[in-house]
Each structure stands twice: as structure tokens, then as C-alpha cells.
Coordinates of C-alpha atoms and ligand atoms in Angstrom, one line a residue:
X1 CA -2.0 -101.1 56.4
X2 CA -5.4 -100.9 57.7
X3 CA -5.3 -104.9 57.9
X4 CA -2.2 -104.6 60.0
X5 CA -4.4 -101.8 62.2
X6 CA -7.1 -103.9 62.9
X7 CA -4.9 -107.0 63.7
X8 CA -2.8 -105.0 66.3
X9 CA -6.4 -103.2 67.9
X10 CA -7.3 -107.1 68.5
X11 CA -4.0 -108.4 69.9
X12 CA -3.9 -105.3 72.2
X13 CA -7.3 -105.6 72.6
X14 CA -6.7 -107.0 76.6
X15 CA -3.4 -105.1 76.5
X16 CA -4.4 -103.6 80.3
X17 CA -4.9 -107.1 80.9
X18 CA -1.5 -109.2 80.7
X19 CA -2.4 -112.0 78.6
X20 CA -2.8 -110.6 75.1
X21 CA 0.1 -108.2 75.6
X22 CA 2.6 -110.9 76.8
X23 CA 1.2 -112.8 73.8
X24 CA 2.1 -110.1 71.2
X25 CA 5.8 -109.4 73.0
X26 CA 6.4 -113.1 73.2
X27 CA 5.4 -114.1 69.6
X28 CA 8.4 -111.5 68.0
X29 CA 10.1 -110.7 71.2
X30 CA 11.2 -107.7 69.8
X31 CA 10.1 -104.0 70.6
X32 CA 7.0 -103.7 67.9
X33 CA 6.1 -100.1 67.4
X34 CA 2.6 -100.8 66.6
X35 CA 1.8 -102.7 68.9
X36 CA 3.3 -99.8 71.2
X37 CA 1.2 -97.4 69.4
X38 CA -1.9 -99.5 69.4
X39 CA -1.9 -99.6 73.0
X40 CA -2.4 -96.0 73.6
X41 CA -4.4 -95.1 70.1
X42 CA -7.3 -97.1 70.0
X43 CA -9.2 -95.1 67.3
X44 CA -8.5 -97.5 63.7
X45 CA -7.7 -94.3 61.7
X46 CA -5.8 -92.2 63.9
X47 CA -3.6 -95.3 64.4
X48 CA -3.1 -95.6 60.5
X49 CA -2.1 -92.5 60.1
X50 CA 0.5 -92.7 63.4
X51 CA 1.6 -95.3 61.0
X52 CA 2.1 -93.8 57.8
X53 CA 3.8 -90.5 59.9
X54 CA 6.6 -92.9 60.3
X55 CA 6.5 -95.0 57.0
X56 CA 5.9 -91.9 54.8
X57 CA 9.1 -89.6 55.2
X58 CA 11.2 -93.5 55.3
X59 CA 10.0 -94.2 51.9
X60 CA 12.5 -93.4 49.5
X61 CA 14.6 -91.2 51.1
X62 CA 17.2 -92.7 51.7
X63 CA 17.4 -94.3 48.9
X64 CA 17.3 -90.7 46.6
X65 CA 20.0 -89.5 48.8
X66 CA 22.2 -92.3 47.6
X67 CA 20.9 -92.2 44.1
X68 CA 21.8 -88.1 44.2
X69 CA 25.3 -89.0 45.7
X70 CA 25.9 -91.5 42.9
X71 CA 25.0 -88.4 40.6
X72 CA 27.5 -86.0 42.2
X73 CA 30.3 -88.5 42.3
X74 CA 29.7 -89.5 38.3
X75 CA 30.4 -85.9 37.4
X76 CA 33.2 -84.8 40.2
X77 CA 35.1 -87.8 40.5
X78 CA 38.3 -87.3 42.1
X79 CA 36.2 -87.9 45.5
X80 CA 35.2 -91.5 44.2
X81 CA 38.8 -91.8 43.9
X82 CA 39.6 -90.3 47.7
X83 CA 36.6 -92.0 49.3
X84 CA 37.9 -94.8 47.9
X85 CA 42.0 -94.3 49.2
X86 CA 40.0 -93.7 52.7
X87 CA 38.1 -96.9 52.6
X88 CA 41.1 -99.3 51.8
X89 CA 43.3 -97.8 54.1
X90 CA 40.6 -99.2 57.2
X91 CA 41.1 -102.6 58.5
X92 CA 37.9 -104.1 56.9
X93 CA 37.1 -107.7 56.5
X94 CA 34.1 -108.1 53.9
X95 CA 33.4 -111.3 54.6
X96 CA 32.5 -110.0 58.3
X97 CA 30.8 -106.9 57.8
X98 CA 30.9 -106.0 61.5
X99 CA 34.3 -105.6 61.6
X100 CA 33.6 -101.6 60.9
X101 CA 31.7 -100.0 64.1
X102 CA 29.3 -97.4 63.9
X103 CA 31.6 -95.4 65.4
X104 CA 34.4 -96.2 62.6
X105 CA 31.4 -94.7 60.4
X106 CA 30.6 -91.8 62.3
X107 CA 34.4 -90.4 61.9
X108 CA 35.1 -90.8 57.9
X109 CA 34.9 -87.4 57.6
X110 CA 35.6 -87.8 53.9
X111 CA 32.2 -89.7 53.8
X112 CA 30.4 -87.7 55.7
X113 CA 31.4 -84.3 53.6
X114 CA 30.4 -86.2 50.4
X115 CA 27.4 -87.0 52.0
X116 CA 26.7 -83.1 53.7
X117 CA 27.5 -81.8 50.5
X118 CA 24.9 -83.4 48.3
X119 CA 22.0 -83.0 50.8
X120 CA 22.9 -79.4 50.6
X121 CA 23.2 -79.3 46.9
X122 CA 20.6 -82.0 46.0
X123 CA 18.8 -83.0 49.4
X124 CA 16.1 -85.0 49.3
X125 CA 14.0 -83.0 51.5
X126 CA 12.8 -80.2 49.9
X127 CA 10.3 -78.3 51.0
X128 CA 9.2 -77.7 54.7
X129 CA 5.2 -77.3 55.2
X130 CA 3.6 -75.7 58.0
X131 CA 0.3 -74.4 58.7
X132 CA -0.5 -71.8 61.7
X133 CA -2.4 -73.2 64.3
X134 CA -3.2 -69.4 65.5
X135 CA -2.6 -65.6 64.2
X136 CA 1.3 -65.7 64.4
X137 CA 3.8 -63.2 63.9
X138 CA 7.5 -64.4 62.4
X139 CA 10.4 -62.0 63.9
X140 CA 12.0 -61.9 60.2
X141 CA 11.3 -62.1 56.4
X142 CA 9.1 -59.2 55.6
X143 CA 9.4 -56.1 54.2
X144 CA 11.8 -55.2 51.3
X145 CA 14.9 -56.4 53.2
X146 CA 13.4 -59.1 54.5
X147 CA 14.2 -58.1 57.9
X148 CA 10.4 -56.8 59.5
X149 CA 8.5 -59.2 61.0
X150 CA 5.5 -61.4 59.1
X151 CA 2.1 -61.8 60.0
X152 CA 0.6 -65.5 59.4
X153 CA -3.1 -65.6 60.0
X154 CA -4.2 -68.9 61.7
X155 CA -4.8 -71.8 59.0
X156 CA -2.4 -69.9 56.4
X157 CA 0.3 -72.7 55.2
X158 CA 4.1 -71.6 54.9
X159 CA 6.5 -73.4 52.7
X160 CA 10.3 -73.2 53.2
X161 CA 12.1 -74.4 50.8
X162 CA 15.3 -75.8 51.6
X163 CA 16.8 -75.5 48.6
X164 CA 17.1 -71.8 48.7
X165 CA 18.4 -71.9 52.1
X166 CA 21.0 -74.4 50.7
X167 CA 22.2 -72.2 48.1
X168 CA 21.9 -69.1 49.6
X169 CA 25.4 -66.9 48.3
X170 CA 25.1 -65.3 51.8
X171 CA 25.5 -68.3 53.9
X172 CA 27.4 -70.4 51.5
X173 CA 29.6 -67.7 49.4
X174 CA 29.7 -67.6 45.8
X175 CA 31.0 -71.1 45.3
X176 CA 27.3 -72.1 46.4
X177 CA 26.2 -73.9 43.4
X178 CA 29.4 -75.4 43.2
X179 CA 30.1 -79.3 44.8
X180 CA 32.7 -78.9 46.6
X181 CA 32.8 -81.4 49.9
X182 CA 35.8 -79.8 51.3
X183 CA 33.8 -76.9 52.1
X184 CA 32.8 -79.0 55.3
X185 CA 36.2 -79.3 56.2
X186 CA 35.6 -75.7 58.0
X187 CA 33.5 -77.4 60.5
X188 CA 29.4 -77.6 60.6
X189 CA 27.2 -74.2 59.9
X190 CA 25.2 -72.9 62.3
X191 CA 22.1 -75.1 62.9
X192 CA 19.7 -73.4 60.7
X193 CA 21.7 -73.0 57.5
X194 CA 22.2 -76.6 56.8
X195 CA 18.5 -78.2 57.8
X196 CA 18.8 -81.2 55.2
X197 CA 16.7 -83.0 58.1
X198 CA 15.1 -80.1 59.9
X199 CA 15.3 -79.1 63.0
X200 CA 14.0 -78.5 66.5
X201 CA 11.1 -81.0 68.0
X202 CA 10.7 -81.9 64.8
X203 CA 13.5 -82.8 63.6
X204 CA 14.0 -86.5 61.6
X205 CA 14.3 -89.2 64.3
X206 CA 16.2 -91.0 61.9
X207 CA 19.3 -88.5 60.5
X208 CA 22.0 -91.2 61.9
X209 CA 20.4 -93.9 60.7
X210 CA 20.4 -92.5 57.3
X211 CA 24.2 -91.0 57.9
X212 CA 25.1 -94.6 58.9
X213 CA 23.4 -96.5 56.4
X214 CA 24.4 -94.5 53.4
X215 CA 28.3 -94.4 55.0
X216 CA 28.0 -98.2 54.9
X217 CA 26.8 -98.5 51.4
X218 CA 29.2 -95.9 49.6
X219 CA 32.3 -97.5 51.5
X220 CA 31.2 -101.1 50.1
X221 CA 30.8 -99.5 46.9
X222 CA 33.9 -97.4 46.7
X223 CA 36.1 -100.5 47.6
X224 CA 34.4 -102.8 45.1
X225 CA 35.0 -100.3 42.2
X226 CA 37.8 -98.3 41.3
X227 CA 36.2 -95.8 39.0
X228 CA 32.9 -94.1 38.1
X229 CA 31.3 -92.9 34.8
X230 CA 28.5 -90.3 34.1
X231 CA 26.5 -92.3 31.5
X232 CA 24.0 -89.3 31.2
X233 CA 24.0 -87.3 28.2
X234 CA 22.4 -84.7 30.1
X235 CA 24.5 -83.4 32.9
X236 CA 22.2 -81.2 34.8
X237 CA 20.1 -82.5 37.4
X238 CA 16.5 -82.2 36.2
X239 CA 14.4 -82.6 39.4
X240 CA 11.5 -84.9 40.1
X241 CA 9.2 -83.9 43.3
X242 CA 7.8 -86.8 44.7
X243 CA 7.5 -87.7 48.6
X244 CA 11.9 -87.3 47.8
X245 CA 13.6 -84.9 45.5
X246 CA 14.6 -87.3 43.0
X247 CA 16.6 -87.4 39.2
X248 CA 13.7 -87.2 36.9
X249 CA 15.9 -89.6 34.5
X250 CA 16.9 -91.8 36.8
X251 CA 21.0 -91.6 37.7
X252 CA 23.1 -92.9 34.7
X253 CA 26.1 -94.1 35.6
X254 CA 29.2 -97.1 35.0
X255 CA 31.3 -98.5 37.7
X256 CA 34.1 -100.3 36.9
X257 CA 37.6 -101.6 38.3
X258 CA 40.1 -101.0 35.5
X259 CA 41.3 -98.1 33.9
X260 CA 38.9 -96.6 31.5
X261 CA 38.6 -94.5 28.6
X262 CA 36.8 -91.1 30.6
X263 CA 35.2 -88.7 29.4
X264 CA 36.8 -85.2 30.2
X265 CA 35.8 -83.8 33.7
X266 CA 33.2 -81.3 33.6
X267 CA 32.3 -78.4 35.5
X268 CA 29.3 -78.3 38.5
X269 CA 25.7 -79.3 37.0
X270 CA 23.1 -76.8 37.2
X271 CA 20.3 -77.9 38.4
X272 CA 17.0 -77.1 36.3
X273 CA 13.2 -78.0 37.4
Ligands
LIG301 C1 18.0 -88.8 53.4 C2 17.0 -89.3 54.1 C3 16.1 -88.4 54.9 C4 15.9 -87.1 54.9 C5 16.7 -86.0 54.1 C6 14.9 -86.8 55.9 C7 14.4 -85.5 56.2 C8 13.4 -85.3 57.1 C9 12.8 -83.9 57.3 C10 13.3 -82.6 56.7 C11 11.8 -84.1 58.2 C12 10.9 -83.0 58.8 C13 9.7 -82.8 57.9 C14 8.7 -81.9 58.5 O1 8.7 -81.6 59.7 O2 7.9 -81.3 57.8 C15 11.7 -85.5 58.5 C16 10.8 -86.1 59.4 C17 10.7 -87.4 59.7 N1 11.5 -88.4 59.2 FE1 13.1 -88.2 57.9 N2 14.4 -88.0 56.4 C18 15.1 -89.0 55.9 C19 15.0 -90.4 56.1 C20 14.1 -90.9 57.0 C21 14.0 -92.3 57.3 C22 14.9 -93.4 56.7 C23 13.1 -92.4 58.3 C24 12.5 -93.7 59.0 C25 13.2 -94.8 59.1 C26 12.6 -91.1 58.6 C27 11.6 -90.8 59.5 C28 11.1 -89.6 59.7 C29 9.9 -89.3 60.6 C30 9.1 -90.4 61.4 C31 9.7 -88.0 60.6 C32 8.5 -87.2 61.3 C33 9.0 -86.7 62.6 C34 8.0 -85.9 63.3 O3 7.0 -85.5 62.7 O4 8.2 -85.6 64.5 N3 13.3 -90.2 57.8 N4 12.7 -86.2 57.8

């Protein structure tokens, strides 16, 4: 990364001037966000770790959220089966992928509540860290109701884990444990029950990115296969903290297109640490 750094600090070096710049938009002509940032940060480490603010939460991510929806769908699978009756029934050429819009993605709502339901039961984002900048007082969580305000003296860090919020029996009723996507067919939650990607200033710049991308992928997949197997002789999730909330062993599972001999449906997994 740092070689990267130092190789944008010299192409922008003259970036006030024209030359340089028009020589670093012209070579890719495309909108590089380095070279953005290295216009405006000239200090080699700050700029690095601009960088790796935006490489870090991308790592992975993704990529564990499909991995955890793989996971729920191996052990409730009548939704592989509905996702799947939703994707065939859309006018979809494979051979021209661009045949489905993004806003054909945005509205299968049968995708999307697969997709809400395991970032709230297994998101990949879980815990929140923040650290008071100054003495701060939070309006609720304190006291033995957990209604009187908190103090947070300046440099203290707070944690929230979204997890708990997630499975919280008050927001969620007692069914929270459970994976149920049609639970989202009651509409959204308010805005700070569900926070899979945060929320205010903060929030992840890249929540429809991931809602499109991992839309896309489970509709290929779905059509492609008629049927999918927990291959896992454990069934509880047994969580892995990394950067992402990941399956410590991995995610187990057979996909296949004719009828096969399955394995009796199971109840929810519980998810131990
Ligand atoms: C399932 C996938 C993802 C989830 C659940 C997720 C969740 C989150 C959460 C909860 C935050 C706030 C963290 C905090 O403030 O402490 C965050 C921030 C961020 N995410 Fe994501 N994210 C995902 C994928 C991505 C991807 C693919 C990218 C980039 C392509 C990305 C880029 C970012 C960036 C740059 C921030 C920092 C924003 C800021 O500090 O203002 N995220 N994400």
C-alpha cells in the first residue's frame, strides 16, 4: 500500500499545476479515488490509512454475508426452493447478464428478506466501537432498567454489539432466535433496531452495493441449482471474529440439480461462540 502512496504523492505531486493531474486522469480515465485523496492529503501516512478506512470494512464482508446466507439456507431450505421459483419466473437471459436491472434487484423482496434476515441473525458486523472525544452523557442505558442516563468520560471506548440488538425478544418477539425471512414481510423496523450497516454519518457507504451484489450472486446460484444440503455435522453456527463475523468451520454445504436423498429438516441453529 505504501508503494501505491508514494506513487500517487508523485503523480499528484504538480496536481495544482495541470500537467501531472491531466496525466494521472488521462492514463485510466476513470475516477481514481487515490489520486482524489492524494490531492488533498499530502502527509504519506495519513493517506495510507484514508486508504485502508475504505479497504478494511470491504475486506471480506461481503463475502461472509454470503457465506452466512449459504449457512442459513443449508439448514431452512424451503426458501432455496422459493428464491429459486422467484428467480425463474423473471425474464433473465444468462448469457447477457444485463438483462436484470438494478432495479429488478432492488424489488425481489424474497431476496432481500433472506438477505435482512441473516444479517440480523448472523451479520457480519458485529460489534460497533467508539471512543468519547469529550466527558459525554448517553440519554439511556443506565441504571437497573437501563433507562437513566450514562456518563462516558472522554477517551473511555464503548462497544455495541449488534448482535444483542438483533436478538433482542423486545424488538424482535420471541421468535428472535428463530430464521424466519417472512418476518420482513411486515415492512422495515425502525432505523435503530436493524443497524446490520450502522447508521447516521457513519453509516456504510457501500449497504447497496453489498444488497446488489449479494442479490446478483444468490439469484445466479438459485437458478443454477435446484436444491441445497447442510454437509455440516455440526449445525450450530460457531462464530469466528475477525475484521467479519465468520463460520469458524467454514460453511459445509452440497448443491445439486436433481432430487436428492435429504436429510430431515431441522430446527433454527443456535449460535454458540
Ligand atoms: C455485508 C457487508 C458489509 C457490512 C455488514 C458492512 C457494515 C458496516 C458497518 C456496520 C460500518 C460502520 C462501522 C463503524 O462505524 O464502526 C461500515 C463502515 C464502512 N463500510 Fe461497510 N459493510 C459491508 C461491506 C462494505 C463494503 C463491500 C465496502 C466497500 C466497498 C464497505 C465500506 C465501508 C466503509 C468505507 C466504511 C467506513 C465509513 C465511515 O467511516 O464513514 N463496507 N460498514
Amino acid at each position: 500500500m505504501d508503494a501505491r502512496v508514494h506513487r500517487a504523492l508523485e503523480l499528484t505531486s504538480t496536481s495544482i499545476g495541470s500537467k501531472v493531474e491531466s496525466h494521472v486522469e488521462d492514463s485510466s480515465n476513470r475516477y481514481v479515488l487515490l489520486y482524489e485523496l492524494a490531492k488533498e492529503i499530502r502527509d504519506p501516512v495519513s493517506l495510507r490509512f484514508e486508504l485502508i478506512n475504505v479497504f478494511l470494512p470491504s475486506r471480506d464482508t461481503t463475502a461472509a454475508l454470503l457465506s452466512n446466507i449459504f449457512f442459513q439456507l443449508a439448514r431452512h431450505r424451503k426458501y432455496w426452493t422459493q428464491l429459486r421459483e422467484t428467480a425463474l419466473s423473471l425474464p433473465f437471459d444468462p448469457a447477457e447478464p444485463s438483462s436484470l436491472s438494478f432495479s429488478t434487484l432492488k424489488s425481489l423482496l424474497p431476496f432481500r428478506h433472506v438477505i435482512y434476515e441473516t444479517l440480523r441473525t448472523l451479520g457480519p458486523a458485529g460489534r460497533i466501537f467508539r471512543t468519547a472525544r469529550r466527558d459525554t452523557t448517553l440519554p439511556r442505558g443506565g441504571g437497573p432498567d437501563g433507562r437513566a442516563p450514562v456518563f462516558v468520560p472522554r477517551g473511555v471506548t464503548v462497544c455495541s454489539l449488534t448482535y444483542h440488538i438483533h436478538h433482542d425478544k423486545d424488538i424482535w418477539g420471541t421468535d428472535a432466535d428463530e430464521f424466519l425471512p417472512e418476518r420482513w414481510e411486515q415492512g422495515p423496523k425502525n432505523a435503530w433496531q436493524f443497524v446490520p450497516f450502522l447508521g447516521g454519518p457513519r453509516i456504510c457507504p457501500a449497504q447497496q452495493q453489498v444488497m446488489i451484489q449479494a442479490t446478483y450472486l444468490l439469484l445466479r446460484m438459485v437458478r443454477e441449482f435446484e436444491w441445497i444440503q447442510n454437509r455440516d455435522e455440526v449445525w450450530e453456527y460457531v462464530e469466528l471474529q475477525r475484521m467479519a463475523v465468520e463460520s469458524r468451520r467454514g460453511v459445509k454445504i452440497a448443491l445439486g440439480s436433481t432430487s436428492p436423498v435429504c436429510p430431515s429438516e431441522q430446527s433454527s441453529p443456535a449460535v454458540s461462540s
